[in-house]
Structures are given as structure tokens and as C-alpha cells.
XYZ file of C-alpha atoms in Angstrom:
688
model
C 0.000 0.000 0.000
C 2.912 2.310 0.791
C 2.304 6.019 0.572
C -1.247 7.256 0.055
C -3.459 10.340 0.248
C -4.775 10.221 3.810
C -7.402 12.917 3.122
C -8.922 10.811 0.313
C -8.777 7.673 2.424
C -10.504 9.301 5.356
C -13.215 10.678 3.055
C -13.843 7.169 1.666
C -14.021 5.753 5.202
C -16.380 8.505 6.305
C -13.897 9.704 8.923
C -13.189 13.359 9.805
C -10.313 15.130 8.139
C -6.785 14.537 9.338
C -6.603 18.232 10.130
C -9.121 17.735 12.939
C -7.828 17.103 16.434
C -7.492 13.394 17.192
C -5.964 11.290 19.919
C -4.041 8.363 18.478
C -4.078 4.930 20.171
C -0.955 4.506 22.217
C 0.451 1.629 24.188
C 3.797 0.664 25.629
C 6.771 -0.230 23.481
C 7.355 -3.789 22.358
C 10.793 -4.264 23.872
C 9.906 -4.244 27.554
C 11.274 -7.254 29.409
C 8.603 -8.557 31.771
C 8.377 -11.369 34.238
C 5.787 -12.381 36.829
C 7.346 -10.264 39.560
C 5.555 -7.108 40.468
C 8.726 -5.039 40.217
C 9.200 -5.828 36.587
C 5.504 -5.451 35.886
C 5.760 -1.989 37.379
C 8.494 -1.244 34.900
C 6.178 -2.292 32.115
C 3.686 0.444 32.916
C 6.229 3.109 33.890
C 7.705 5.568 31.439
C 11.344 6.024 30.594
C 12.607 9.575 30.920
C 15.742 8.953 28.919
C 14.637 6.794 26.035
C 14.198 8.209 22.539
C 10.756 8.459 21.024
C 10.590 6.126 18.080
C 7.212 5.263 16.714
C 6.953 1.524 16.002
C 4.139 -0.639 14.743
C 3.262 -3.814 16.678
C 0.136 -5.897 16.180
C -1.340 -3.385 13.750
C -1.482 -0.564 16.357
C 0.671 2.543 16.672
C 2.812 2.378 19.834
C 4.885 5.318 21.077
C 7.473 5.125 23.804
C 7.139 8.006 26.192
C 10.064 10.085 27.350
C 8.696 12.003 30.329
C 6.007 11.792 32.906
C 5.231 15.527 32.849
C 1.560 16.293 32.345
C 0.581 17.104 28.815
C -0.553 20.546 27.777
C -3.323 20.775 25.228
C -3.725 23.253 22.461
C -7.089 23.749 20.814
C -5.430 24.623 17.522
C -5.138 21.850 14.955
C -1.617 20.483 14.339
C 0.409 21.938 11.477
C 2.102 19.153 9.495
C 4.281 21.691 7.627
C 5.904 23.243 10.692
C 5.302 20.529 13.256
C 3.407 22.954 15.511
C 0.939 21.147 17.729
C 2.312 17.664 17.208
C 3.697 17.633 20.738
C 0.410 18.789 22.229
C -2.307 16.615 20.754
C -1.179 13.450 22.580
C -3.140 11.102 24.810
C -2.744 12.487 28.348
C -1.921 9.012 29.716
C 1.529 9.110 28.176
C 2.967 12.560 27.495
C 5.964 13.224 25.274
C 8.951 15.483 25.741
C 8.346 18.411 23.394
C 12.064 19.057 23.093
C 12.655 15.667 21.517
C 10.036 16.045 18.804
C 11.199 17.076 15.394
C 9.170 18.790 12.680
C 7.380 16.183 10.660
C 6.374 16.408 7.053
C 3.130 14.854 5.836
C 4.999 12.085 4.065
C 6.962 11.246 7.188
C 3.830 11.115 9.300
C 2.138 8.784 6.868
C 5.207 6.545 6.782
C 5.146 6.334 10.568
C 1.465 5.472 10.604
C 1.795 2.767 7.993
C 4.365 -0.045 7.974
C 4.169 -2.706 5.247
C 3.539 -6.307 6.401
C 6.972 -7.596 5.513
C 8.487 -8.125 8.984
C 6.155 -9.869 11.386
C 4.666 -11.998 8.609
C 7.779 -14.184 8.535
C 7.844 -14.764 12.251
C 6.145 -18.155 12.186
C 8.412 -19.461 9.496
C 11.500 -18.721 11.585
C 10.202 -20.217 14.836
C 11.566 -23.724 14.324
C 14.963 -22.314 13.360
C 15.032 -20.227 16.532
C 14.097 -23.175 18.735
C 16.629 -25.351 16.943
C 19.359 -22.804 17.604
C 18.359 -22.765 21.269
C 18.774 -26.587 21.221
C 15.331 -27.119 22.744
C 14.152 -29.249 19.810
C 16.095 -31.698 17.677
C 16.430 -31.877 13.907
C 13.898 -34.703 13.682
C 11.258 -32.577 15.355
C 12.077 -29.690 13.022
C 11.710 -31.897 9.949
C 8.433 -33.363 11.148
C 7.030 -29.939 12.030
C 7.872 -28.468 8.635
C 6.347 -31.465 6.877
C 3.136 -31.245 8.858
C 2.841 -27.519 8.203
C 3.265 -28.056 4.466
C 0.487 -30.632 4.591
C -1.752 -28.226 6.525
C -0.850 -24.688 5.386
C -3.618 -23.099 7.470
C -2.040 -24.219 10.731
C 0.616 -22.082 12.346
C 3.958 -23.663 13.042
C 3.533 -22.921 16.756
C 0.315 -24.952 16.845
C 2.050 -27.805 15.045
C 4.881 -27.836 17.587
C 2.448 -27.825 20.506
C 0.487 -30.735 19.058
C 3.743 -32.639 18.653
C 4.325 -32.335 22.387
C 6.874 -29.526 22.541
C 6.583 -27.710 25.878
C 4.327 -24.668 25.568
C 6.645 -22.321 27.475
C 9.437 -23.139 25.025
C 7.227 -22.395 22.016
C 5.715 -19.231 23.480
C 9.067 -17.771 24.466
C 10.227 -18.201 20.873
C 7.051 -16.655 19.488
C 7.420 -13.723 21.875
C 11.020 -13.084 20.833
C 10.189 -13.105 17.139
C 7.074 -10.976 17.596
C 8.961 -8.598 19.944
C 6.403 -9.096 22.686
C 7.344 -9.701 26.334
C 6.859 -13.269 27.588
C 5.548 -13.786 31.134
C 5.100 -16.959 33.143
C 1.816 -16.552 34.996
C 1.301 -17.358 38.667
C -1.711 -16.796 40.876
C -0.064 -14.033 42.903
C 0.698 -12.039 39.725
C -2.989 -11.685 38.749
C -4.857 -8.439 39.290
C -7.837 -9.839 41.168
C -9.858 -6.642 40.832
C -9.613 -6.562 37.056
C -10.204 -10.311 36.983
C -13.519 -9.914 38.770
C -14.405 -7.044 36.462
C -13.823 -9.165 33.357
C -15.393 -12.239 34.901
C -13.718 -15.580 35.476
C -15.804 -17.290 32.810
C -14.825 -14.670 30.253
C -11.117 -14.995 31.083
C -11.241 -18.789 30.908
C -13.209 -18.748 27.658
C -10.874 -16.302 25.891
C -7.737 -17.448 27.765
C -6.774 -13.982 29.010
C -5.453 -12.866 32.371
C -5.078 -9.309 33.742
C -1.675 -8.993 35.383
C -1.396 -5.409 36.608
C -3.212 -2.122 36.289
C -2.322 1.468 37.052
C -4.849 4.200 36.356
C -6.030 3.834 32.812
C -3.313 1.342 31.919
C -3.545 -2.459 32.214
C -1.176 -5.311 31.372
C -3.013 -8.233 29.764
C -1.577 -11.698 29.113
C -2.833 -13.841 26.207
C -1.362 -16.848 24.385
C -1.894 -15.218 20.986
C 0.521 -12.563 19.707
C -1.825 -10.954 17.164
C -5.424 -10.939 18.435
C -6.059 -7.203 18.124
C -9.844 -7.624 18.278
C -9.568 -9.251 21.688
C -7.376 -6.397 22.934
C -9.927 -3.839 21.738
C -12.697 -5.757 23.497
C -10.631 -5.818 26.691
C -10.144 -2.046 26.536
C -13.885 -1.577 26.268
C -14.731 -4.000 29.089
C -12.095 -2.641 31.458
C -12.677 1.006 30.569
C -8.987 1.725 30.013
C -7.232 3.610 27.241
C -3.970 1.651 27.168
C -3.553 -2.124 27.168
C -0.044 -3.545 27.354
C 0.016 -6.948 25.693
C 2.298 -9.729 26.943
C 2.503 -13.358 25.862
C 1.647 -16.177 28.274
C 1.110 -19.944 28.170
C -2.498 -21.061 27.792
C -1.918 -23.954 30.175
C -0.828 -21.534 32.921
C -3.795 -19.174 32.567
C -6.527 -21.535 33.756
C -4.332 -23.011 36.498
C -3.463 -19.539 37.818
C -7.074 -18.311 37.744
C -8.416 -21.414 39.469
C -5.560 -21.335 41.950
C -6.435 -17.738 42.790
C -9.984 -18.850 43.558
C -8.881 -21.795 45.686
C -9.820 -24.492 43.189
C -7.796 -27.663 43.106
C -6.391 -27.821 39.654
C -3.008 -29.153 38.682
C -1.024 -27.297 36.046
C 0.014 -28.999 32.879
C 2.754 -31.487 33.309
C 6.356 -30.691 32.574
C 6.665 -32.990 29.603
C 10.422 -32.857 29.244
C 11.093 -33.696 32.877
C 8.593 -36.559 32.750
C 10.033 -38.024 29.596
C 13.658 -37.675 30.626
C 13.849 -41.297 31.745
C 11.469 -42.742 29.159
C 12.734 -44.091 25.869
C 10.887 -45.064 22.747
C 11.872 -48.694 23.001
C 10.852 -49.097 26.666
C 7.474 -50.324 25.496
C 7.302 -52.580 22.454
C 4.206 -52.740 20.252
C 3.193 -54.720 17.232
C 3.336 -52.443 14.183
C 0.073 -51.880 12.337
C -0.289 -50.724 8.737
C -1.320 -47.070 8.398
C -2.902 -45.272 5.492
C -3.374 -41.768 6.884
C 0.149 -40.415 6.557
C -0.521 -37.005 8.084
C -1.767 -38.326 11.400
C 0.780 -41.122 11.336
C 3.671 -38.672 11.135
C 2.252 -36.630 13.983
C 1.518 -39.649 16.147
C 4.915 -41.210 15.503
C 6.833 -38.111 16.550
C 9.239 -38.775 19.367
C 7.552 -36.810 22.229
C 4.187 -38.449 21.556
C 5.634 -41.974 21.424
C 7.552 -41.425 24.649
C 4.569 -39.911 26.434
C 2.314 -42.845 25.524
C 5.035 -45.170 26.817
C 5.206 -43.106 29.999
C 1.437 -43.381 30.564
C 1.449 -47.172 30.153
C 4.569 -47.614 32.302
C 3.117 -45.466 35.076
C -0.151 -47.404 35.006
C 1.667 -50.726 35.267
C 3.907 -49.517 38.088
C 0.907 -48.195 40.031
C -0.982 -51.456 39.574
C -3.800 -49.811 37.608
C -6.481 -51.846 35.880
C -7.716 -49.084 33.535
C -6.341 -45.930 31.901
C -8.724 -43.063 31.129
C -7.680 -40.251 28.763
C -10.387 -37.621 29.116
C -10.454 -34.373 27.088
C -12.044 -31.253 28.520
C -12.755 -27.924 26.893
C -9.236 -26.650 27.617
C -7.756 -29.493 29.639
C -6.644 -33.076 29.154
C -6.650 -35.504 32.069
C -5.179 -38.966 32.443
C -6.783 -40.969 35.243
C -5.852 -44.416 36.500
C -8.199 -46.895 38.168
C -6.232 -48.306 41.076
C -7.881 -50.792 43.419
C -11.246 -49.937 41.904
C -10.957 -46.161 42.474
C -10.093 -43.553 39.821
C -7.165 -41.259 40.610
C -6.020 -38.294 38.529
C -2.490 -39.109 37.460
C -1.259 -36.458 35.017
C -2.370 -33.460 32.962
C -0.701 -33.413 29.552
C -1.177 -30.317 27.378
C -4.513 -30.154 25.602
C -2.600 -29.766 22.324
C -1.333 -33.346 22.665
C -4.800 -34.901 22.679
C -5.132 -35.576 18.950
C -1.601 -36.963 18.704
C -2.017 -39.236 21.742
C -5.313 -40.635 20.457
C -3.869 -41.193 16.989
C -0.843 -42.974 18.445
C -3.053 -45.372 20.416
C -5.276 -45.986 17.383
C -2.238 -46.799 15.288
C -1.098 -49.384 17.815
C -4.604 -50.900 17.958
C -4.931 -50.954 14.160
C -7.974 -48.670 14.200
C -9.072 -46.014 11.720
C -7.305 -42.847 12.851
C -9.337 -40.697 10.450
C -12.673 -41.770 11.982
C -13.494 -39.577 14.972
C -17.295 -39.633 14.821
C -17.970 -43.270 15.757
C -16.893 -45.442 18.702
C -14.085 -47.890 18.017
C -12.684 -50.887 19.881
C -9.326 -52.514 19.435
C -6.575 -54.439 21.129
C -2.904 -53.638 21.693
C -0.299 -56.265 22.456
C 2.686 -54.797 24.231
C 5.735 -55.753 26.248
C 6.375 -53.390 29.155
C 9.260 -53.915 31.550
C 9.636 -57.495 30.278
C 5.963 -58.201 30.979
C 3.534 -59.249 28.282
C 0.397 -57.100 28.292
C -2.863 -56.949 26.389
C -4.559 -53.551 26.288
C -8.231 -53.396 25.343
C -8.749 -49.989 23.718
C -12.086 -48.210 23.460
C -12.707 -44.746 22.007
C -15.943 -42.761 22.046
C -16.601 -39.313 20.541
C -17.455 -36.515 22.989
C -18.140 -32.799 22.594
C -14.503 -32.080 23.503
C -12.941 -34.804 21.367
C -12.449 -38.544 21.640
C -12.280 -40.135 25.070
C -10.021 -43.164 25.288
C -10.140 -45.962 27.862
C -7.669 -48.830 28.040
C -8.230 -51.962 30.126
C -4.880 -53.470 31.174
C -4.882 -57.264 30.951
C -1.782 -58.486 32.728
C -1.181 -62.239 32.768
C 0.577 -61.889 36.101
C -2.537 -60.364 37.629
C -4.468 -63.616 37.267
C -1.635 -65.928 38.242
C -3.243 -66.418 41.616
C -4.708 -69.526 43.161
C -8.095 -69.818 44.801
C -6.366 -69.755 48.185
C -5.126 -66.195 47.524
C -8.471 -64.655 46.531
C -9.766 -64.112 50.072
C -12.185 -67.044 50.514
C -13.082 -68.085 54.049
C -11.950 -71.609 54.793
C -15.454 -73.094 54.794
C -16.497 -71.170 51.662
C -13.340 -72.222 49.820
C -13.923 -75.883 50.639
C -17.503 -75.758 49.340
C -16.430 -73.945 46.144
C -13.726 -76.499 45.356
C -16.317 -79.267 45.732
C -18.581 -77.497 43.227
C -15.933 -77.146 40.510
C -15.036 -80.817 40.951
C -18.585 -81.956 40.122
C -19.028 -83.653 36.732
C -22.080 -81.723 35.552
C -24.375 -78.828 36.335
C -24.185 -75.032 36.171
C -22.042 -72.891 38.432
C -22.611 -69.152 38.234
C -20.416 -66.243 39.392
C -22.350 -62.978 39.757
C -21.449 -59.392 40.435
C -21.059 -55.994 38.738
C -18.352 -55.105 36.239
C -14.917 -55.067 37.846
C -15.826 -57.330 40.756
C -13.270 -60.025 39.857
C -15.578 -62.607 38.237
C -13.140 -63.433 35.416
C -10.223 -63.859 37.841
C -12.274 -66.265 39.957
C -13.313 -68.341 36.942
C -9.797 -68.487 35.497
C -8.363 -69.496 38.875
C -11.034 -72.203 39.090
C -10.150 -73.544 35.639
C -6.480 -73.749 36.580
C -7.439 -75.911 39.572
C -8.823 -78.552 37.225
C -6.885 -81.434 35.709
C -6.266 -80.117 32.201
C -4.506 -83.313 31.114
C -7.592 -85.406 31.872
C -10.342 -82.935 30.999
C -11.310 -81.218 27.732
C -11.885 -77.598 28.804
C -13.265 -74.975 26.402
C -14.326 -71.358 26.813
C -16.474 -68.876 24.890
C -15.593 -65.271 25.741
C -16.203 -61.711 24.571
C -13.414 -60.838 24.450
C -10.797 -63.426 25.379
C -9.027 -61.529 28.141
C -6.250 -63.950 29.076
C -4.624 -66.907 27.377
C -4.897 -70.139 29.356
C -2.501 -72.943 28.342
C -4.293 -76.223 27.713
C -7.697 -74.554 27.288
C -9.586 -74.100 23.993
C -10.686 -70.434 23.911
C -13.183 -69.056 21.380
C -13.762 -65.368 20.645
C -17.274 -64.235 19.780
C -17.871 -61.911 16.810
C -21.295 -60.315 16.629
C -20.696 -58.878 13.136
C -20.444 -62.381 11.656
C -23.130 -63.818 13.946
C -20.608 -65.709 16.071
C -22.650 -65.350 19.258
C -22.395 -67.081 22.642
C -25.259 -69.393 21.682
C -23.767 -70.364 18.323
C -20.293 -70.946 19.745
C -21.740 -72.975 22.632
C -23.660 -75.176 20.192
C -20.463 -75.834 18.262
C -18.496 -76.628 21.429
C -21.017 -79.254 22.527
C -20.072 -81.211 19.408
C -16.383 -81.056 20.424
C -16.762 -83.590 23.265
C -16.135 -81.114 26.120
C -15.981 -81.946 29.791
C -15.997 -78.378 31.084
C -17.384 -75.340 29.264
C -16.976 -71.757 30.441
C -19.365 -69.200 28.943
C -18.260 -65.608 29.370
C -21.741 -64.323 30.184
C -25.332 -65.536 29.986
C -27.098 -62.625 28.328
C -30.184 -63.969 26.615
C -32.700 -66.809 26.573
C -30.958 -68.808 23.835
C -27.587 -68.866 25.618
C -29.236 -69.735 28.945
C -31.250 -72.554 27.377
C -28.214 -74.101 25.698
C -26.220 -73.831 28.950
C -29.039 -75.599 30.850
C -29.250 -78.352 28.244
C -25.467 -78.811 28.355
C -25.565 -79.103 32.143
C -28.396 -81.653 32.025
C -26.545 -83.774 29.436
C -23.454 -84.332 31.553
C -21.279 -81.213 31.148
C -19.990 -78.841 33.777
C -20.854 -75.265 32.752
C -19.277 -72.207 34.357
C -20.594 -68.763 33.523
C -21.228 -65.244 34.824
C -24.421 -63.318 35.427
C -25.018 -59.683 36.340
C -27.053 -59.698 39.568
C -26.634 -58.026 42.953
C -26.545 -61.203 45.023
C -26.670 -64.981 44.724
C -30.431 -65.603 45.290
C -31.293 -63.000 42.599
C -29.623 -65.224 39.969
C -32.511 -67.658 40.144
C -35.036 -64.905 39.471
C -32.864 -63.568 36.664
C -32.747 -66.911 34.831
C -36.510 -67.317 35.180
C -37.098 -63.786 33.860
C -35.058 -64.378 30.679
C -37.226 -67.395 29.830
C -35.789 -70.526 31.453
C -38.414 -72.768 33.006
C -38.234 -72.774 36.832
C -37.992 -76.554 37.102
C -35.054 -76.529 34.647
C -33.302 -73.845 36.713
C -33.668 -75.932 39.871
C -32.494 -79.072 38.120
C -29.435 -77.565 36.411
C -28.043 -75.135 39.021
C -25.428 -76.471 41.425
C -24.340 -73.230 43.054
C -24.091 -69.436 42.702
C -21.169 -67.329 43.924
C -21.759 -63.582 44.358
C -18.663 -61.478 44.952
C -17.321 -57.954 45.446
C -13.856 -56.492 45.785
C -12.853 -54.250 48.691
C -9.560 -52.498 49.300
C -7.118 -53.995 51.775
C -5.687 -51.951 54.614
C -2.129 -50.946 53.751
C 0.227 -53.109 55.847
C 2.879 -50.383 55.888
C 0.788 -47.816 57.762
C -1.890 -49.852 59.552
C -2.934 -48.597 62.970
C -5.841 -48.630 65.412
C -8.576 -45.997 65.575
C -11.266 -45.596 68.203
C -14.788 -46.509 67.121
C -17.272 -43.616 67.585
C -20.119 -44.210 70.007
C -22.778 -43.788 67.315
C -21.207 -46.647 65.323
C -20.821 -49.075 68.237
C -24.448 -50.183 68.165
C -24.409 -50.695 64.406
C -21.266 -52.842 64.610
C -22.674 -54.849 67.502
C -25.682 -55.841 65.378
C -23.239 -57.427 62.932
C -21.361 -59.225 65.672
C -18.492 -56.747 65.928
C -18.393 -55.295 69.426
C -14.992 -53.590 69.590
C -13.711 -50.285 70.887
C -10.982 -49.963 68.239
C -10.628 -51.043 64.628
C -7.603 -51.232 62.294
C -7.223 -48.517 59.664
C -4.439 -47.267 57.407
C -2.970 -43.867 58.248
C -1.617 -43.213 54.736
C 1.945 -43.466 53.465
C 3.973 -43.323 50.264
C 3.385 -47.016 49.569
C -0.383 -46.513 49.376
C -0.413 -42.967 47.882
C -1.665 -41.678 51.271
C -4.963 -43.548 50.861
C -4.499 -46.097 53.640
C -5.289 -48.959 51.231
C -3.100 -51.225 49.136
C -4.452 -54.080 47.029
C -7.893 -55.703 47.107
C -9.568 -58.723 48.620
C -12.829 -60.462 47.711
C -16.114 -60.697 49.602
C -18.039 -63.860 48.760
C -21.627 -65.064 49.074
C -21.903 -68.768 48.125
C -25.333 -70.359 47.641
C -25.380 -74.179 47.350
C -28.645 -75.698 46.117
C -30.114 -78.665 47.983
C -33.344 -80.562 47.378
C -35.397 -78.190 49.523
C -34.249 -75.151 47.542
C -34.777 -76.942 44.227
C -38.387 -77.662 45.148
C -38.821 -74.043 46.205
C -37.411 -72.772 42.865
C -39.966 -74.845 40.941
C -42.710 -72.650 42.405
C -41.065 -69.344 41.211
C -40.529 -67.836 44.684
C -40.393 -64.138 45.522
C -36.744 -63.019 45.561
C -37.005 -61.438 49.050
C -38.583 -64.542 50.547
C -36.140 -66.788 48.701
C -33.176 -64.842 50.070
C -34.503 -65.101 53.619
C -34.823 -68.854 53.277
C -31.294 -69.136 51.841
C -29.856 -67.236 54.818
C -31.791 -69.487 57.213
C -30.229 -72.531 55.545
C -26.696 -71.314 56.214
C -25.787 -68.939 53.355
C -23.236 -66.329 54.462
C -24.118 -62.959 52.934
C -21.684 -60.513 51.372
C -22.021 -58.130 54.309
C -21.442 -60.863 56.866
C -18.320 -61.950 55.020
C -17.233 -58.316 54.912
C -17.588 -57.840 58.666
C -15.634 -61.046 59.223
C -12.792 -59.511 57.228
C -13.115 -56.286 59.249
C -12.701 -58.286 62.433
C -9.570 -59.957 61.029
C -8.050 -56.550 60.197
C -8.099 -56.924 56.409
C -10.421 -54.054 55.462
C -12.518 -51.247 56.941
C -16.188 -50.641 57.678
C -16.330 -47.904 55.027
C -15.138 -50.278 52.315
C -17.612 -53.012 53.211
C -20.549 -50.613 53.285
C -19.434 -49.061 49.984
C -19.641 -52.323 48.002
C -22.526 -54.048 49.825
C -25.053 -51.226 50.093
C -27.128 -52.552 47.188
C -27.335 -56.030 48.717
C -29.015 -55.032 52.002
């Protein structure tokens, strides 16, 4: 655009003539070095009495560095561009200029100062990777990958590409700030101007990722993660009612953490990726390579920081003894939570920018479609972590904030336990072993998801004589490989259902058949017929307690007399957390709880409880133990089942005939010092 006739331009824009008095927009110079400390922030809003008065253009606004703090004097006469008269008077009173340092300005010079061609800052993004490479904060491989990804997606800025690749945000933002000649500030809660924050509104600041740092009169320092959002700065001026806004660059991950920390909310800042990954290598976790067709996402997902961070997540989960990994995207956050001993704990907070790359990396390993983000997907990852063979069941679902990913960790070592180690009482264990030694009939294990049903069944199968018996299973999915056992995977898409697989197995001369779950009438009917024809059938059912299993089978269509004839026993179970042995101690039982405990046969003044230590993550619990409710069917109960009894009445009769309930078993374990009252009540509330 260069030089132009300002009078003609103003006429076309409908603006008043340039000869009319006007107060130009002024803000602080771009070369101020700021940090979170108040002293330096004070320097940012102060004026320099010795600096020259160059006029520079930053972020499409005219910024003048002041040279004195003397109050400005105003002249009603319009400025004379030929002589320079009046140029030192018609200045915004917030920042006054030293009249002795002003020189006469010709019209052409004034226009040149007001307009600077877009040839400098436009190349900033292209030089960012070179700057970071020279600083030795990124390697050549990261540079190559970043440039390739930007060429494939020209609309994305190189800074965004680097952040999505896992480069630390503070590293990227400091480089952007240097190239854009904008101060870079690391935000902390004590550096926020709480008054201006309340004026803007917390929701507004979180939504637009802005934070007011300091204000003085009509001047305010604002931190944003974007170096060129002039519309946002104008909106901030209007909302705050100030004439000057000093713009500094901050990290988006620090803004929300600082604001929430100022308001007393518990929110962890984004993790320091480089420090986390310092001891993690790409080959620490080995995966089977899947073929990829989407090269753009593959390159991003295979970048070194992403690979190492995924390895770090899986390693951490295995070391903590987690059963599930949850990667949950929020609007501006990304959380990784681990289910340890049945309870979810927040483990880490990677940058939100890494979400797409992390999800793509996991999809690649599971051989899923990385381009499909609108539909749920399920897959399986086979990995070797710390010399341990793992199977990871991967599930992704689309949410409003992106895809949520959950991984179930299937560790062969986790099920290498015998029935004696599961927490059975001696009498219950003896009865259960007798049931699995019977030649025919149905044995059911009931309980909610995550209650240990599969572990109990697998441990029971390992107790059997695999050399003498033909043992087969039908599962969805096959969670663990059992040597000497024929395992069949169901596939609903090809109509390979539980019922169809069970029909086929009955023609394979089986002795013992394990069905993953009885879900419908057809599967239940085939299981009953198999039990009545001389096969031992083990399966699972989703009910709250053992007596409810009878009602459940009748409700899905099995005749009552067939249920009574085929069922040998039902085992209901729950998992409760063990008291940590490293920090166990005695606590006094409150008076209001004494009566309740006495009703359950526990009349004690003190009970064991974990105090919390490093071994148990200060929870007081370490590991889990099972609570069991075993119902053995005799002739009296079989006759009662034939009449379709009410579940409440049937349960009462079962307890009268010697069945130990889940809660009774739980209080027995409380008395032996294995768990706490809170844990037993937590898992048995629905069975009262």
C-alpha cells in the first residue's frame, strides 16, 4: 500500500479530516522485558525519561514510547504538518511526550510512521523452528516433522504444530514472543490483578484465555497466548474502561491453572513434559506395528515426544498397579486418570494440544481407523512393558470435547493367583472347590463389572486337571490366554454369538465349558441343556446377590424346574480395598457406630485402619480382597425354585439354611483386620 493520500482515504471511510484534532491509540513499546514479579511489571507500565521516542508498529497498532512523565498541555489549535506545531500537544494524556525531543514532521513522514508494510512480522512463524533449533530445545527430527506437517496443513501455524507434537508450551511461546517482539511472562496466581479479573469475569477470562496482570490508572497489562489478536485487545479495553492495554505473551496452560488457583480451586497445572520423559525411551514399550494409510496423522503420532509420552502413561499405570487408563479431554484441559484398586485417581495433565496426537498414536497401535473420529471404536494392543507381556483393550468414544479413550490393562501376572489367595473363608473355599469338581451342572459367578468374576473363573479352571479334561471357553473378548484350554472369541458382526459358539463346542466332546456371560434366553437354554446332558458349565451373570440369579434366569425365559435341576451353586462377589500393611494402625470406634457394629457381631472399641503413606499414595489402602456369598442348592431349595418364589422370601430362606451374605463376610474380614467398615458398606449397600 505504501504512501497514500490520507485525506482521500478518510473521506472514503467517512472519517473526519486529518486536520481535525485526534488522539491516536498509544500503548507501551514492544521491547519491555517482563516477568511475573511485580517489580518488573511496574516497569512495564512506567515511562522512561531517557529513552528516545521512536514510533513503532506492533500488532497493527501505533505504539509510542514516552520520554517524560510531565503532564501534557493541550492546544485547541489543529496540528500543522508543515511546521510541526501542535504535534507535541495533541497526545493522549496518559503518556505525554517530551516536546524538546520532537522534530518537525512532514506529511509524508507522518504517513510513513502510521503505515508499515507487512513484511516483517509476517515471517515470524516461518523462523520459529529455526530459533528453537538454535536454542537446542528441539532436535532436527522434530524440526523436519514440524515443517512437513505444516506443508500438509498450510492453514495451521507452526507454533500450533509444535504444541500438538508435544513440545513444551513455554518453550514455544518464548520463541514466538522473541520473534514478535512481545514480552513473555510466566503466569502465577499471585501475579494476577484480582480486581480486574472480577471485572472481566472468570468465565470470560477462561473462555478467551486472558489474564489481567497489573493495572495502574487507565493502563492495564493483559496476558494472552496469541501474539496478534487485536480484536480481543480492543474488546478488553472496552470492558475494562482503560485507554492503554499492554500486551504480553503467556502460556495457555498456565492461565486456567493460575485463575483457578487464585480462587482456591484444586487444579493441577500442565505437566512438565520434558522432565517426565527424561527417563522414558521409545523402546521401553514394544508394540506390534500396524499398517497405516493416513500419513498425516501417522507422522504426527509417531513423533518422538508423543511416542515417549504414551510409553510413559502405560509404564506409570503398570507400576501403580492400575487396571484401567482413562484419557479424558475437557474444553481446555486433558486428564489422564488411573483406576487403582477400583478407584479412579487423577495421574497427570498433559497439554490439551497433545490430545489428537495421543489418540492417533493409540489408534495406530490398535490398528484402528485414525481418520474416523465420529464413531466409537474398539481394538486391542499387544505390548511388552518392563519385560511383561500385556494386552490392552482400547475403546474410544466421541465426545463434545474430542475422543475419550479408555484402556483396560490385561496383565497375565494379575491372574496368576490360586483360589487360596483370593480371600475365601476356609469353609467357603472348601464348598467352592467341591462345586468345581462336580461332573455336571451349572455354576454361576455374579457381580457388577470389575468385581473379579473373570479372575475367579480363570483361577477355578487352573485348579482342574487339564490333562484329563477337555476344557473350552467362549468369551467376549478373550481376556487372558490359558494354556491347555480351547478359547473361542465371539464376533457379533459375523453372527458368532455365545449361543452359536456354545452349540459348536457341545459337538467337540467337552468336559468343562466356560461361557463368558449368559445374556439372553438362547444362551441360557443351551447352557441348561449342556448341564443336564453331563457337562460342567461355568458362567457369569449380572445380579446383585446370589439368590437373585434364580429370578434372573426365570425372567429371561428358562423354566423354573429346569433352573432348579441344572443349578449347582451361585457365587456372588465384590472387591474391597485392603488396609495398607505399611501404615496400619488402630482408631477408636465412635459411640454412634458401636451399636451398628454390635448388630453385625463386631463389638470392639478400636478397629484397624491405614494412616496413609507413600506405599499406598496416602490412601491407607493397598491391594484388594474379595467378599463372597456362596449359595449351594439342595433338594429343599430346588423344590422351592420350581414354584417361582419371591426373591425377598427366597433370600430369607437361603440365609436361614446357612448362606453367608456378602455383608457378613465383609464384617468377618473387618474383624480380622483386612479391610474397613467404610469399604464393606461401599460395596454391599445394594445387597441389604
